[in-house]
PDB file of N, CA and C and ligand atoms in Angstrom:
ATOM      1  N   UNK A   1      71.018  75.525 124.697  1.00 67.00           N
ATOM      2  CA  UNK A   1      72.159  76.185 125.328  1.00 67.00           C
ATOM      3  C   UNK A   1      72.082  77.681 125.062  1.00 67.00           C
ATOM      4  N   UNK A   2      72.402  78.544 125.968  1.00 64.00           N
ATOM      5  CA  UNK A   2      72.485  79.846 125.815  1.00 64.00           C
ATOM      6  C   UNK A   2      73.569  80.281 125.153  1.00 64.00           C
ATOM      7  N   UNK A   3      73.665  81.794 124.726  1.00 55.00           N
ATOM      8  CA  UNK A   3      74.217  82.519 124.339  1.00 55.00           C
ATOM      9  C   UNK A   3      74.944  82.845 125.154  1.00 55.00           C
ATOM     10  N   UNK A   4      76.142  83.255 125.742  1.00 58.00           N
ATOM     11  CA  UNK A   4      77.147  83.839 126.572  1.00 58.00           C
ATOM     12  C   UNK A   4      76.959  85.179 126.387  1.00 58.00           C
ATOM     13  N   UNK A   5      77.002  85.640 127.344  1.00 55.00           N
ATOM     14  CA  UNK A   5      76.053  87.596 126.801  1.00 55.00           C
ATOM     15  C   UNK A   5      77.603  88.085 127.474  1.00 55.00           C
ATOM     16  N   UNK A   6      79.171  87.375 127.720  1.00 53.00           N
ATOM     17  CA  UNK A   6      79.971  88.387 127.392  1.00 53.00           C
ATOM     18  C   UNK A   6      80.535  87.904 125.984  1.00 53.00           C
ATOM     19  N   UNK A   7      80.609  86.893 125.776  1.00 50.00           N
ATOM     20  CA  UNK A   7      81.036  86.743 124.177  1.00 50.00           C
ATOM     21  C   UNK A   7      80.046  87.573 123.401  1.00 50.00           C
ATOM     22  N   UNK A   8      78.929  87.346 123.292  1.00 49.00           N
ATOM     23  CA  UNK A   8      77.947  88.252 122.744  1.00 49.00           C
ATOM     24  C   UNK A   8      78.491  89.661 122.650  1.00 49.00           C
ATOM     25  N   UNK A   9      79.226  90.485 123.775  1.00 48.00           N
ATOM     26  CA  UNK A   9      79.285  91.934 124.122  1.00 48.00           C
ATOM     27  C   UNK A   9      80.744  92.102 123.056  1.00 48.00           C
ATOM     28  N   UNK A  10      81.391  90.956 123.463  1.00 44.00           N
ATOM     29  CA  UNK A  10      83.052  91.230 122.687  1.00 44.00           C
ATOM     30  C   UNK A  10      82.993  91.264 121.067  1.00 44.00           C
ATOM     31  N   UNK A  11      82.120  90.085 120.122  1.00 46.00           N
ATOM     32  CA  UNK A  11      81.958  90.215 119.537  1.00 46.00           C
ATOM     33  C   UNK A  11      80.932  91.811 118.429  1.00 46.00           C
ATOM     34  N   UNK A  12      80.409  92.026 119.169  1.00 41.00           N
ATOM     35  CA  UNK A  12      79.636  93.347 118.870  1.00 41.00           C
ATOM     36  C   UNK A  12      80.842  94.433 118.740  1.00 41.00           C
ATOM     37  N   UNK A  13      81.702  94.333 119.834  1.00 42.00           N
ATOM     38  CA  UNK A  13      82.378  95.688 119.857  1.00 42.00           C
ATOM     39  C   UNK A  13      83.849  94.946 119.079  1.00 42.00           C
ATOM     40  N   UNK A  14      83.582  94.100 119.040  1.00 42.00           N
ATOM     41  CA  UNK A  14      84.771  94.261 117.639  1.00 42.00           C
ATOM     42  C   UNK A  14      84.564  93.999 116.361  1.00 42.00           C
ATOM     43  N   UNK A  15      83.197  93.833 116.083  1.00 41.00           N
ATOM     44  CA  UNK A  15      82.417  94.242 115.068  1.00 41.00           C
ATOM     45  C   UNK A  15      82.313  95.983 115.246  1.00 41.00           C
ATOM     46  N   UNK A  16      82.093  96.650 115.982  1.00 40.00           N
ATOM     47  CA  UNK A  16      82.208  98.081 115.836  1.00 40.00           C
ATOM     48  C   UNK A  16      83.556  98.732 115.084  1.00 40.00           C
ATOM     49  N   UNK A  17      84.763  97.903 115.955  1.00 40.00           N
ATOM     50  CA  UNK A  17      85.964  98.426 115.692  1.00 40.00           C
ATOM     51  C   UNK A  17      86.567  98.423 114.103  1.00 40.00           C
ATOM     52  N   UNK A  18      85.615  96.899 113.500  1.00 40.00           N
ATOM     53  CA  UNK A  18      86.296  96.835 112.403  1.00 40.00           C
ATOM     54  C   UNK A  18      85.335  97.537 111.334  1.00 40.00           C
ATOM     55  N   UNK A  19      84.246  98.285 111.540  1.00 40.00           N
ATOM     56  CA  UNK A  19      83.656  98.823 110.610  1.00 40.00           C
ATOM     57  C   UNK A  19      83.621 100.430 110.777  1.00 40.00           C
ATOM     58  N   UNK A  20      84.638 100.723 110.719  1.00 42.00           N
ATOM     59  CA  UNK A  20      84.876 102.569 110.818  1.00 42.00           C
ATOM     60  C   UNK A  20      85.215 103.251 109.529  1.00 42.00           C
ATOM     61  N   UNK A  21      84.522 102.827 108.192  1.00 44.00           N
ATOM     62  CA  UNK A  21      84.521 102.874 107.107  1.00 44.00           C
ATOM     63  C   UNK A  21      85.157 104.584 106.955  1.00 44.00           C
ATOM     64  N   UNK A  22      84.647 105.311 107.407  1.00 52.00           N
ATOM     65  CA  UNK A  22      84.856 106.739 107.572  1.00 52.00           C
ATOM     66  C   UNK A  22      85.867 107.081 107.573  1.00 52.00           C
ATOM     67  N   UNK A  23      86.346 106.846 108.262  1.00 60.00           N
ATOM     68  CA  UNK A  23      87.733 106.961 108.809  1.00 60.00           C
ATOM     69  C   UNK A  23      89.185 106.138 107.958  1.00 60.00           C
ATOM     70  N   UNK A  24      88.861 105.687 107.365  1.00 71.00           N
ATOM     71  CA  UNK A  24      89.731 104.708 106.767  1.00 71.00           C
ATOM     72  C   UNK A  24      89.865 104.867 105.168  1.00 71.00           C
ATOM     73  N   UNK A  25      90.679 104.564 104.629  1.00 85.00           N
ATOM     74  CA  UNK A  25      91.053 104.898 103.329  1.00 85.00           C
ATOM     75  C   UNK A  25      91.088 103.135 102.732  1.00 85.00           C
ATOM     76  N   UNK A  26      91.062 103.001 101.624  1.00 84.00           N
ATOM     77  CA  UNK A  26      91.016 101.730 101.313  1.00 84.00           C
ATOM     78  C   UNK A  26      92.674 101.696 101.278  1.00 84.00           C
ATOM     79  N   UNK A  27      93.329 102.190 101.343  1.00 81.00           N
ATOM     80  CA  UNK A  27      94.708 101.834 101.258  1.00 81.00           C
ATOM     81  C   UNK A  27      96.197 102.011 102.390  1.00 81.00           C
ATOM     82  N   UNK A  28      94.750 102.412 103.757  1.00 85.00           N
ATOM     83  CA  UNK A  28      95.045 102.187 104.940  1.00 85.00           C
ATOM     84  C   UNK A  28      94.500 103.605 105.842  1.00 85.00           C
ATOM     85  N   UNK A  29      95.279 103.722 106.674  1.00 87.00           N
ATOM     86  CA  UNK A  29      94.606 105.054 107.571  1.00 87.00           C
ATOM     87  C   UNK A  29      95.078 106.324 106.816  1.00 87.00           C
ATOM     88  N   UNK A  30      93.609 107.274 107.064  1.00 90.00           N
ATOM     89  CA  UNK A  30      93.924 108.717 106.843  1.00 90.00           C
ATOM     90  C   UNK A  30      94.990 109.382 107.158  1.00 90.00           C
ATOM     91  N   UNK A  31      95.286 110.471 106.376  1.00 92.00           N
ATOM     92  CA  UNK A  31      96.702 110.589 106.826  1.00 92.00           C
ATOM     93  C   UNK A  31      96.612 112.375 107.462  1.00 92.00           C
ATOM     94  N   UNK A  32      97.356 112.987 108.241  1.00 92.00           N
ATOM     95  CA  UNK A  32      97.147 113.964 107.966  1.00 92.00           C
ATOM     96  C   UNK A  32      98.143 114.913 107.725  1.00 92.00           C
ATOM     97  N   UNK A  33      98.304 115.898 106.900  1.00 94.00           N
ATOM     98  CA  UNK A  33      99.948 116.025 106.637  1.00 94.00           C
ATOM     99  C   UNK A  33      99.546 117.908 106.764  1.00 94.00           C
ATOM    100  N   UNK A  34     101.049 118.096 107.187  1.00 95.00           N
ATOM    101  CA  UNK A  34     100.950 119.928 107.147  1.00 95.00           C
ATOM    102  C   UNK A  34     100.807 120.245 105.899  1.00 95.00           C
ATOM    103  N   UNK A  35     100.918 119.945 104.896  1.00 95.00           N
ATOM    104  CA  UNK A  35     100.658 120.581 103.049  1.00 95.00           C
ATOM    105  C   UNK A  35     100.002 119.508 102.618  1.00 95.00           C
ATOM    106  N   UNK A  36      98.950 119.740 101.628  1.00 96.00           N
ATOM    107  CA  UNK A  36      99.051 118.932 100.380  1.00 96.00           C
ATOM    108  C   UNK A  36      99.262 119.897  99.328  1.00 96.00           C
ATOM    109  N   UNK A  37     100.484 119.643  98.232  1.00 97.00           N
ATOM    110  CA  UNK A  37     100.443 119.949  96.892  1.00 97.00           C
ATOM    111  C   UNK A  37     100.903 118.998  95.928  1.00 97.00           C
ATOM    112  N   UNK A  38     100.452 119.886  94.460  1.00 97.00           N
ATOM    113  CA  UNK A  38     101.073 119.099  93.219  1.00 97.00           C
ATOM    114  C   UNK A  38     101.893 118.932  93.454  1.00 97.00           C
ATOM    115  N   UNK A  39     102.826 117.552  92.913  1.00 96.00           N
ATOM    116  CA  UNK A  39     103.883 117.434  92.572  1.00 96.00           C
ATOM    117  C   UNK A  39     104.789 117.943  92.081  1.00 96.00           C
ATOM    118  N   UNK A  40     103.851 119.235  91.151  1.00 96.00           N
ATOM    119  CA  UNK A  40     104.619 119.783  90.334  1.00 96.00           C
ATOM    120  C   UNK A  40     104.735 121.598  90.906  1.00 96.00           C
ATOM    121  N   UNK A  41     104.164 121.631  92.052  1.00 97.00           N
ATOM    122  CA  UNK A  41     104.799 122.881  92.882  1.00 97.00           C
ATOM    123  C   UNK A  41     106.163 122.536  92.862  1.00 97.00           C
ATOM    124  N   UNK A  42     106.706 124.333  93.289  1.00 96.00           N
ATOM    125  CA  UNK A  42     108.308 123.915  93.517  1.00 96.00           C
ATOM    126  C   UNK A  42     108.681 123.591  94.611  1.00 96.00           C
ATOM    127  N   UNK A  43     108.208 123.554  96.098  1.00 95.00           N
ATOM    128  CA  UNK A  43     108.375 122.701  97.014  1.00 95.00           C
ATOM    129  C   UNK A  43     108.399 121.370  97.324  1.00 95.00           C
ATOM    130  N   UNK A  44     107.593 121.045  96.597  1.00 96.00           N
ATOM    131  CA  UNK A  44     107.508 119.692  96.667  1.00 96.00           C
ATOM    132  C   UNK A  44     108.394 118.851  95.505  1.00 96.00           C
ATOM    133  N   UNK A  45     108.484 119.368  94.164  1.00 96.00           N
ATOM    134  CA  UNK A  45     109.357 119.131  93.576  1.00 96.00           C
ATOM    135  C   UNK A  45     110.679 118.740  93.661  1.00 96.00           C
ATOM    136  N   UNK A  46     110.729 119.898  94.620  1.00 96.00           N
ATOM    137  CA  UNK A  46     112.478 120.031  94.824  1.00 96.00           C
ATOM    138  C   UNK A  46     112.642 118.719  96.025  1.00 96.00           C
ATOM    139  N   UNK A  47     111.669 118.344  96.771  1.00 95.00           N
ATOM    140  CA  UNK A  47     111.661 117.739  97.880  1.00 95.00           C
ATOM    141  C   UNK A  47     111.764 116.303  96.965  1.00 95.00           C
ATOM    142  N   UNK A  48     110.885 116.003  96.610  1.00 96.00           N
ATOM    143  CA  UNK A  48     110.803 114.808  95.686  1.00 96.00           C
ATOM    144  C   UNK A  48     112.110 114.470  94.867  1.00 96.00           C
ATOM    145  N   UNK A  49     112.459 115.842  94.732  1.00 96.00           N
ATOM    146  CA  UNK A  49     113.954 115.289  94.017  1.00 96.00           C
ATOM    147  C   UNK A  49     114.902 115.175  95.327  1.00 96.00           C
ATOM    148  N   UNK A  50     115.260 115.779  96.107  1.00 96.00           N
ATOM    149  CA  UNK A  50     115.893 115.429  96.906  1.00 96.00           C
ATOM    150  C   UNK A  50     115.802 113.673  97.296  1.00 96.00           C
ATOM    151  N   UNK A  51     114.456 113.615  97.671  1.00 95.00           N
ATOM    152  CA  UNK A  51     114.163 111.761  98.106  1.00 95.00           C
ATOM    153  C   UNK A  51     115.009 111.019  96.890  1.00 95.00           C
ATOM    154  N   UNK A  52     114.874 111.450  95.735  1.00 96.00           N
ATOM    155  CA  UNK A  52     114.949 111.151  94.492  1.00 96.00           C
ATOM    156  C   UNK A  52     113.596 109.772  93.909  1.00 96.00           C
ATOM    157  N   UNK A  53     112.495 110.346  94.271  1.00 95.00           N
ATOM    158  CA  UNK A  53     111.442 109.860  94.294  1.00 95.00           C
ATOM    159  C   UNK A  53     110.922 110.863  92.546  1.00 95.00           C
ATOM    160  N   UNK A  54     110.348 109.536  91.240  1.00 94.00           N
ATOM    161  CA  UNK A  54     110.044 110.297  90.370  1.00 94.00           C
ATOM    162  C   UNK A  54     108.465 109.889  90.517  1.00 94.00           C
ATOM    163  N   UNK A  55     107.659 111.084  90.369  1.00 93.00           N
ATOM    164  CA  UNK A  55     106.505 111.203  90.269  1.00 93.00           C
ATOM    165  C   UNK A  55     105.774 110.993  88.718  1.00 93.00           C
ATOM    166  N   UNK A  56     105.001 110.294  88.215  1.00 90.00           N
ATOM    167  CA  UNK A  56     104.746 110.563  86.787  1.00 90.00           C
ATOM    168  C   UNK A  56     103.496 111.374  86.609  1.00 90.00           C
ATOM    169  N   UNK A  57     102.817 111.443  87.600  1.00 92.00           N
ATOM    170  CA  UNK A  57     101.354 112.527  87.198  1.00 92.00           C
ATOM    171  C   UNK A  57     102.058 113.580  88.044  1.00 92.00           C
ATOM    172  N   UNK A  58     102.463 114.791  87.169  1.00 93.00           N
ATOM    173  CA  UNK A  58     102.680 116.305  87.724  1.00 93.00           C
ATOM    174  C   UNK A  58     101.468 116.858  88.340  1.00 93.00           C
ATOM    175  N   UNK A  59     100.488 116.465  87.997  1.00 94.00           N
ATOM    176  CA  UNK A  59      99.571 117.178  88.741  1.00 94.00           C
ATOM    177  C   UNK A  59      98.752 116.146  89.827  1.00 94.00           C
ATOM    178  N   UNK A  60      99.248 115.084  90.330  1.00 95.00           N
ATOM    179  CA  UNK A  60      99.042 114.357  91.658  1.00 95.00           C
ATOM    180  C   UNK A  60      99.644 114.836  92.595  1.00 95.00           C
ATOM    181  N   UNK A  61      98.646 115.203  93.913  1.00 97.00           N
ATOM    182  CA  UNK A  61      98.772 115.498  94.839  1.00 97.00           C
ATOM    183  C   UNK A  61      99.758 114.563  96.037  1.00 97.00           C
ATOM    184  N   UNK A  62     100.310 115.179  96.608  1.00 97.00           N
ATOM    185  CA  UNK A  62     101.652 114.815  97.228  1.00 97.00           C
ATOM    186  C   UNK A  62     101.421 115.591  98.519  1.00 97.00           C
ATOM    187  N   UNK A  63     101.158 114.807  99.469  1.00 97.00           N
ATOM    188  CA  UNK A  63     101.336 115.069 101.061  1.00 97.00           C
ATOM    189  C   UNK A  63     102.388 115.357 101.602  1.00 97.00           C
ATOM    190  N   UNK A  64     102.775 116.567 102.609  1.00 96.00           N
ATOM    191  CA  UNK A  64     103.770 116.573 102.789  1.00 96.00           C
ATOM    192  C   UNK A  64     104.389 116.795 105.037  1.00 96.00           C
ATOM    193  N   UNK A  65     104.842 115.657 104.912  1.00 95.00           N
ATOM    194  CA  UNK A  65     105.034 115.434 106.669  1.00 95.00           C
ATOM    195  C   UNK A  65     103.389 114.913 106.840  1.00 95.00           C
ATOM    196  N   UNK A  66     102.844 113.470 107.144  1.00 94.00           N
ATOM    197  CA  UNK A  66     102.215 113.356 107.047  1.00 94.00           C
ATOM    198  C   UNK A  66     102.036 112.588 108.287  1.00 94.00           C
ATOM    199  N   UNK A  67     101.374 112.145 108.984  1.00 91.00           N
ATOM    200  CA  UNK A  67     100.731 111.306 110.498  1.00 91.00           C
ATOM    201  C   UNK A  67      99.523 110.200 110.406  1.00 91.00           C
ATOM    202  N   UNK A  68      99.745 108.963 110.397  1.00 89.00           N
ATOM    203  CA  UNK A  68      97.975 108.419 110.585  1.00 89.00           C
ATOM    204  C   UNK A  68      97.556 109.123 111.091  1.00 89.00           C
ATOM    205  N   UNK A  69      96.409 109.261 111.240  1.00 85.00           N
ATOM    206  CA  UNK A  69      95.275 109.134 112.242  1.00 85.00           C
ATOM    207  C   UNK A  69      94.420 107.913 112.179  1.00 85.00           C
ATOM    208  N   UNK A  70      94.410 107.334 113.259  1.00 71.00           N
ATOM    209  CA  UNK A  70      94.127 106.030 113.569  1.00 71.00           C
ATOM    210  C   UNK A  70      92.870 106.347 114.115  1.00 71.00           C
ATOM    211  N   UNK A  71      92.891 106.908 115.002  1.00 58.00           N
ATOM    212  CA  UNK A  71      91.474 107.059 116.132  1.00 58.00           C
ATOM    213  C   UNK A  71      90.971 107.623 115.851  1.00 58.00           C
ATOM    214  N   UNK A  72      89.194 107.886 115.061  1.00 52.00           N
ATOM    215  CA  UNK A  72      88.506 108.894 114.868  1.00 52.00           C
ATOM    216  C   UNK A  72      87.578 109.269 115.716  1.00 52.00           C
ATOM    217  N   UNK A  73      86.891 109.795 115.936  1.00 51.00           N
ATOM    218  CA  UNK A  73      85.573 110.348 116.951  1.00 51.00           C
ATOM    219  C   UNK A  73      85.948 109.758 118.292  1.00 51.00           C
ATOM    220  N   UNK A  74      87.027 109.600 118.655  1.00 49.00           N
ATOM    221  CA  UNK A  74      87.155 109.126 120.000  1.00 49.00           C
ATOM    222  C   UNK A  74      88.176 110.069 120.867  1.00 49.00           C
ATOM    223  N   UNK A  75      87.416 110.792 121.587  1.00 45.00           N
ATOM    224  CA  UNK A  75      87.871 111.918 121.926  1.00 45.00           C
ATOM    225  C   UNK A  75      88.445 113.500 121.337  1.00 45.00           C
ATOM    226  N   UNK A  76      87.717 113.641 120.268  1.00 48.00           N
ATOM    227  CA  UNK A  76      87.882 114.699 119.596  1.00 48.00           C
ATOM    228  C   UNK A  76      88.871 114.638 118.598  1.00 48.00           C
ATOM    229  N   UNK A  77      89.428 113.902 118.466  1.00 56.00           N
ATOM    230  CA  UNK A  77      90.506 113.531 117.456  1.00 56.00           C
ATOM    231  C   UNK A  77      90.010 114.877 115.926  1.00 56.00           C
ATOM    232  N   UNK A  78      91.150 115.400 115.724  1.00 69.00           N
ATOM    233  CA  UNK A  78      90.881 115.910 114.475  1.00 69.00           C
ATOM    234  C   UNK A  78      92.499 115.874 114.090  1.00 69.00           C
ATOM    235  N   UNK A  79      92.045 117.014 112.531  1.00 82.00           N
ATOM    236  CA  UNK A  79      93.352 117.029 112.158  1.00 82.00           C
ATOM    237  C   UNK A  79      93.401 119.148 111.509  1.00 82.00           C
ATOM    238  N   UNK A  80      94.020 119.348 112.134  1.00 83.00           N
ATOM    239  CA  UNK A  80      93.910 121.157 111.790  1.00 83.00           C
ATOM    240  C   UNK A  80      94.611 121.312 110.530  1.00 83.00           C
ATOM    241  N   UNK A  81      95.407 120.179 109.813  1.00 88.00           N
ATOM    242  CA  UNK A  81      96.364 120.736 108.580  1.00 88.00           C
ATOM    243  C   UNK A  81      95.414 120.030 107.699  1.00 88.00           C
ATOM    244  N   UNK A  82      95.533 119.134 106.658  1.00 92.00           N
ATOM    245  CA  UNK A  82      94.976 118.589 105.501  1.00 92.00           C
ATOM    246  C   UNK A  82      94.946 117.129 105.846  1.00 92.00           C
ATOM    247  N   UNK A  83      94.218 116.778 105.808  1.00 91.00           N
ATOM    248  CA  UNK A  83      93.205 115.150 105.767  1.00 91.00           C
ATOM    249  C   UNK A  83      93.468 114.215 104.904  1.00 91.00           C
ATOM    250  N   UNK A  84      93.860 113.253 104.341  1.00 93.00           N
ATOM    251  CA  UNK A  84      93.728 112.876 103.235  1.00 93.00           C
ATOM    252  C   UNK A  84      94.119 111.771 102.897  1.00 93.00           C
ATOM    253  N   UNK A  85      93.635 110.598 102.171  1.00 93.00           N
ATOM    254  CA  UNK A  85      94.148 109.623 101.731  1.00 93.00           C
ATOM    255  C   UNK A  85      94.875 109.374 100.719  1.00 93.00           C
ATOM    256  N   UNK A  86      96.162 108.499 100.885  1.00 94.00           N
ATOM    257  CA  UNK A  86      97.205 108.426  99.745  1.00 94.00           C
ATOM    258  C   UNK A  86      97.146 107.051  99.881  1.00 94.00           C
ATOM    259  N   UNK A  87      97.564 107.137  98.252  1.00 93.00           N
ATOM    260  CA  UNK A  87      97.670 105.585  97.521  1.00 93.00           C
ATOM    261  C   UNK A  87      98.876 105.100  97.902  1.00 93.00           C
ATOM    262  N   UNK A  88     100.078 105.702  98.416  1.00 93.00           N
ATOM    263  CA  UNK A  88     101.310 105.494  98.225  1.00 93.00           C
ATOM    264  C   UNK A  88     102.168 106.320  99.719  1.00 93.00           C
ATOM    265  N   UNK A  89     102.122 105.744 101.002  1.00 91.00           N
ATOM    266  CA  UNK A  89     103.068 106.290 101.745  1.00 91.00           C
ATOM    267  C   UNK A  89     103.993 104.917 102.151  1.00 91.00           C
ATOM    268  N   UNK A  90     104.989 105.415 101.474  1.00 91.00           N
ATOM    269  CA  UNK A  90     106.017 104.310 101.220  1.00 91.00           C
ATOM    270  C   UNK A  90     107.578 105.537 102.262  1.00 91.00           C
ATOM    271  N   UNK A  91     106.765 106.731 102.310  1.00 93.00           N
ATOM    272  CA  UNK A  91     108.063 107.119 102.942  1.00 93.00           C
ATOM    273  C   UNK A  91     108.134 107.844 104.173  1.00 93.00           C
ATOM    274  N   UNK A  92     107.465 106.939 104.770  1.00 90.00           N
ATOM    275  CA  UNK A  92     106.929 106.932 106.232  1.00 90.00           C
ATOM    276  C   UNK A  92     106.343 108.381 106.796  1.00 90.00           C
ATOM    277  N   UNK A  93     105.415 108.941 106.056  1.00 92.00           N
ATOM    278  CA  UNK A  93     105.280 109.951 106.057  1.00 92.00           C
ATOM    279  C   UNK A  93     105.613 111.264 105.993  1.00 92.00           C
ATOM    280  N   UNK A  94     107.139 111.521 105.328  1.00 95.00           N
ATOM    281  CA  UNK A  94     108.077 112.390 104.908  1.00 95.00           C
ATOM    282  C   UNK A  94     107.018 112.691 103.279  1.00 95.00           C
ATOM    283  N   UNK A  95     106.868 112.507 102.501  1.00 96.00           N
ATOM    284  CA  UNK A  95     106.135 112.343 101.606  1.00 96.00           C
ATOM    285  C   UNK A  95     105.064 111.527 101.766  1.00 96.00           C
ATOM    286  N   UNK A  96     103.752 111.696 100.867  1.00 96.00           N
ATOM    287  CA  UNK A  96     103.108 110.909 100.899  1.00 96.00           C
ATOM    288  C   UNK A  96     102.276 110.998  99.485  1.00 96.00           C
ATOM    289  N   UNK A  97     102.337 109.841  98.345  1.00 96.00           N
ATOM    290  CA  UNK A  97     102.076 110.120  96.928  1.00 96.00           C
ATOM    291  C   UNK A  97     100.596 109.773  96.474  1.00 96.00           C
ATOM    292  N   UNK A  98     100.209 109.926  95.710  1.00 95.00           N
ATOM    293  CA  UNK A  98      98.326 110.050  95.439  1.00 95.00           C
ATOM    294  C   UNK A  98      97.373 110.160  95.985  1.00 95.00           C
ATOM    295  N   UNK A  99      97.678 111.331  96.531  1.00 95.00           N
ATOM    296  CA  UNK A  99      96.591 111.851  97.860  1.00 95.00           C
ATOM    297  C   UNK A  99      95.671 112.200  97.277  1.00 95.00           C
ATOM    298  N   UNK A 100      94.696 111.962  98.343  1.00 94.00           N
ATOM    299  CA  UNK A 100      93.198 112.596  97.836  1.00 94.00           C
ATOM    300  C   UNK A 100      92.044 113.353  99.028  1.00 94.00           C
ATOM    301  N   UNK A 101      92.002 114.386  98.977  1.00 92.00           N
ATOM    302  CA  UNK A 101      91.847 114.926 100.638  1.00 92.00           C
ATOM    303  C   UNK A 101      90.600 114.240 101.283  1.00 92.00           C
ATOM    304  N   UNK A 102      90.370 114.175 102.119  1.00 89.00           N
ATOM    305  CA  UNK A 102      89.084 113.634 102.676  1.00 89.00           C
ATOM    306  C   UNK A 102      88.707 114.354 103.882  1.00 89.00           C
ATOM    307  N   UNK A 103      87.133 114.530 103.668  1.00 81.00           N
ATOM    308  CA  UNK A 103      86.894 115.329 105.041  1.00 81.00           C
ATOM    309  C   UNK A 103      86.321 114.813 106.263  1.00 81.00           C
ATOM    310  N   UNK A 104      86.877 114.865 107.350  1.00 74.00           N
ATOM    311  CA  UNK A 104      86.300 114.697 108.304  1.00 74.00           C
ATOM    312  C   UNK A 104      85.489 114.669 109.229  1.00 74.00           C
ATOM    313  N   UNK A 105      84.791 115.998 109.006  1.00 63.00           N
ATOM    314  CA  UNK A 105      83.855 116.277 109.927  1.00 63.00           C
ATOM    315  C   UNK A 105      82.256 116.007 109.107  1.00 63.00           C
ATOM    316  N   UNK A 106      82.717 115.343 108.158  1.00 57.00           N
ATOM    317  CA  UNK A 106      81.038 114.559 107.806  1.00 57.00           C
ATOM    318  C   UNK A 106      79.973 114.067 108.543  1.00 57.00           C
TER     319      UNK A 106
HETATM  320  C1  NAG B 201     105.631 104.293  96.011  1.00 79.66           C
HETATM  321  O1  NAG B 201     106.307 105.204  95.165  1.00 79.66           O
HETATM  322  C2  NAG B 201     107.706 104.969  95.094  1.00 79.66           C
HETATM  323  C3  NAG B 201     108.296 106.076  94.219  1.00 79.66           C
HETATM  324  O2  NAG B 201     107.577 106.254  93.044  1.00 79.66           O
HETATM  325  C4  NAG B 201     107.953 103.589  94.516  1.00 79.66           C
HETATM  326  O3  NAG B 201     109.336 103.337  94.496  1.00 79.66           O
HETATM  327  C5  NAG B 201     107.267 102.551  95.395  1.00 79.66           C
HETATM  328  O4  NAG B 201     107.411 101.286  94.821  1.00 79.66           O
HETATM  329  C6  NAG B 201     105.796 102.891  95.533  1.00 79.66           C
HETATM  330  N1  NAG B 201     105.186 101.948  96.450  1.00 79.66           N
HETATM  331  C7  NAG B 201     103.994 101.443  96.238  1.00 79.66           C
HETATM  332  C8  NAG B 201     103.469 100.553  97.306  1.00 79.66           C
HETATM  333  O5  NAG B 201     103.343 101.694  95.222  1.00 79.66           O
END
């Protein structure tokens, strides 16, 4: 019995879709936010207290207004502010806690 060469085609390309290692953070999609700073800047500080969100590493990086980016290399997709993966966006991208920048254009 043959191979079905469109199952064949579907499977390939969603084998493509699910291996975009690049692009992806182990703790979900890249994010891209207009700031990253310490926690322990006073912008972000003061912001964090406002959420009333307590940070315990002062010097972990903290995203700030942040966006997936879902789609990479598909149609030029970039990000002009800061890149970066966080351990912790629990606040729908108003904050975003243990960031770690990542670059894109690798
Ligand atoms: C994210 O951080 C907030 C504030 O520290 C905490 O309440 C929340 O449980 C954290 N979420 C995860 C998934 O770690």
């Amino acid at each position: 019995m043959r191979l079905n060469p469109l199952l064949a085609t579907i499977s390939i390309s969603s084998l493509a879709v699910a291996t975009l290692p690049a692009s992806q953070c182990t703790t979900g999609p890249v994010q891209c936010c207009n700031s990253v700073e310490k926690a322990s800047s006073a912008s972000v500080s003061k912001l964090l207290g406002l959420l009333g969100i307590v940070v315990d590493d002062v010097n972990a990086l903290v995203g700030v207004t942040c966006s997936p980016i879902t789609v990479i290399g598909a149609g030029g997709n970039s990000c002009s502010a800061q890149s970066v993966c966080c351990s912790n966006n629990s606040f729908n991208g108003v904050v975003a806690l243990g960031c770690t920048p990542v670059n894109l254009n690798l």
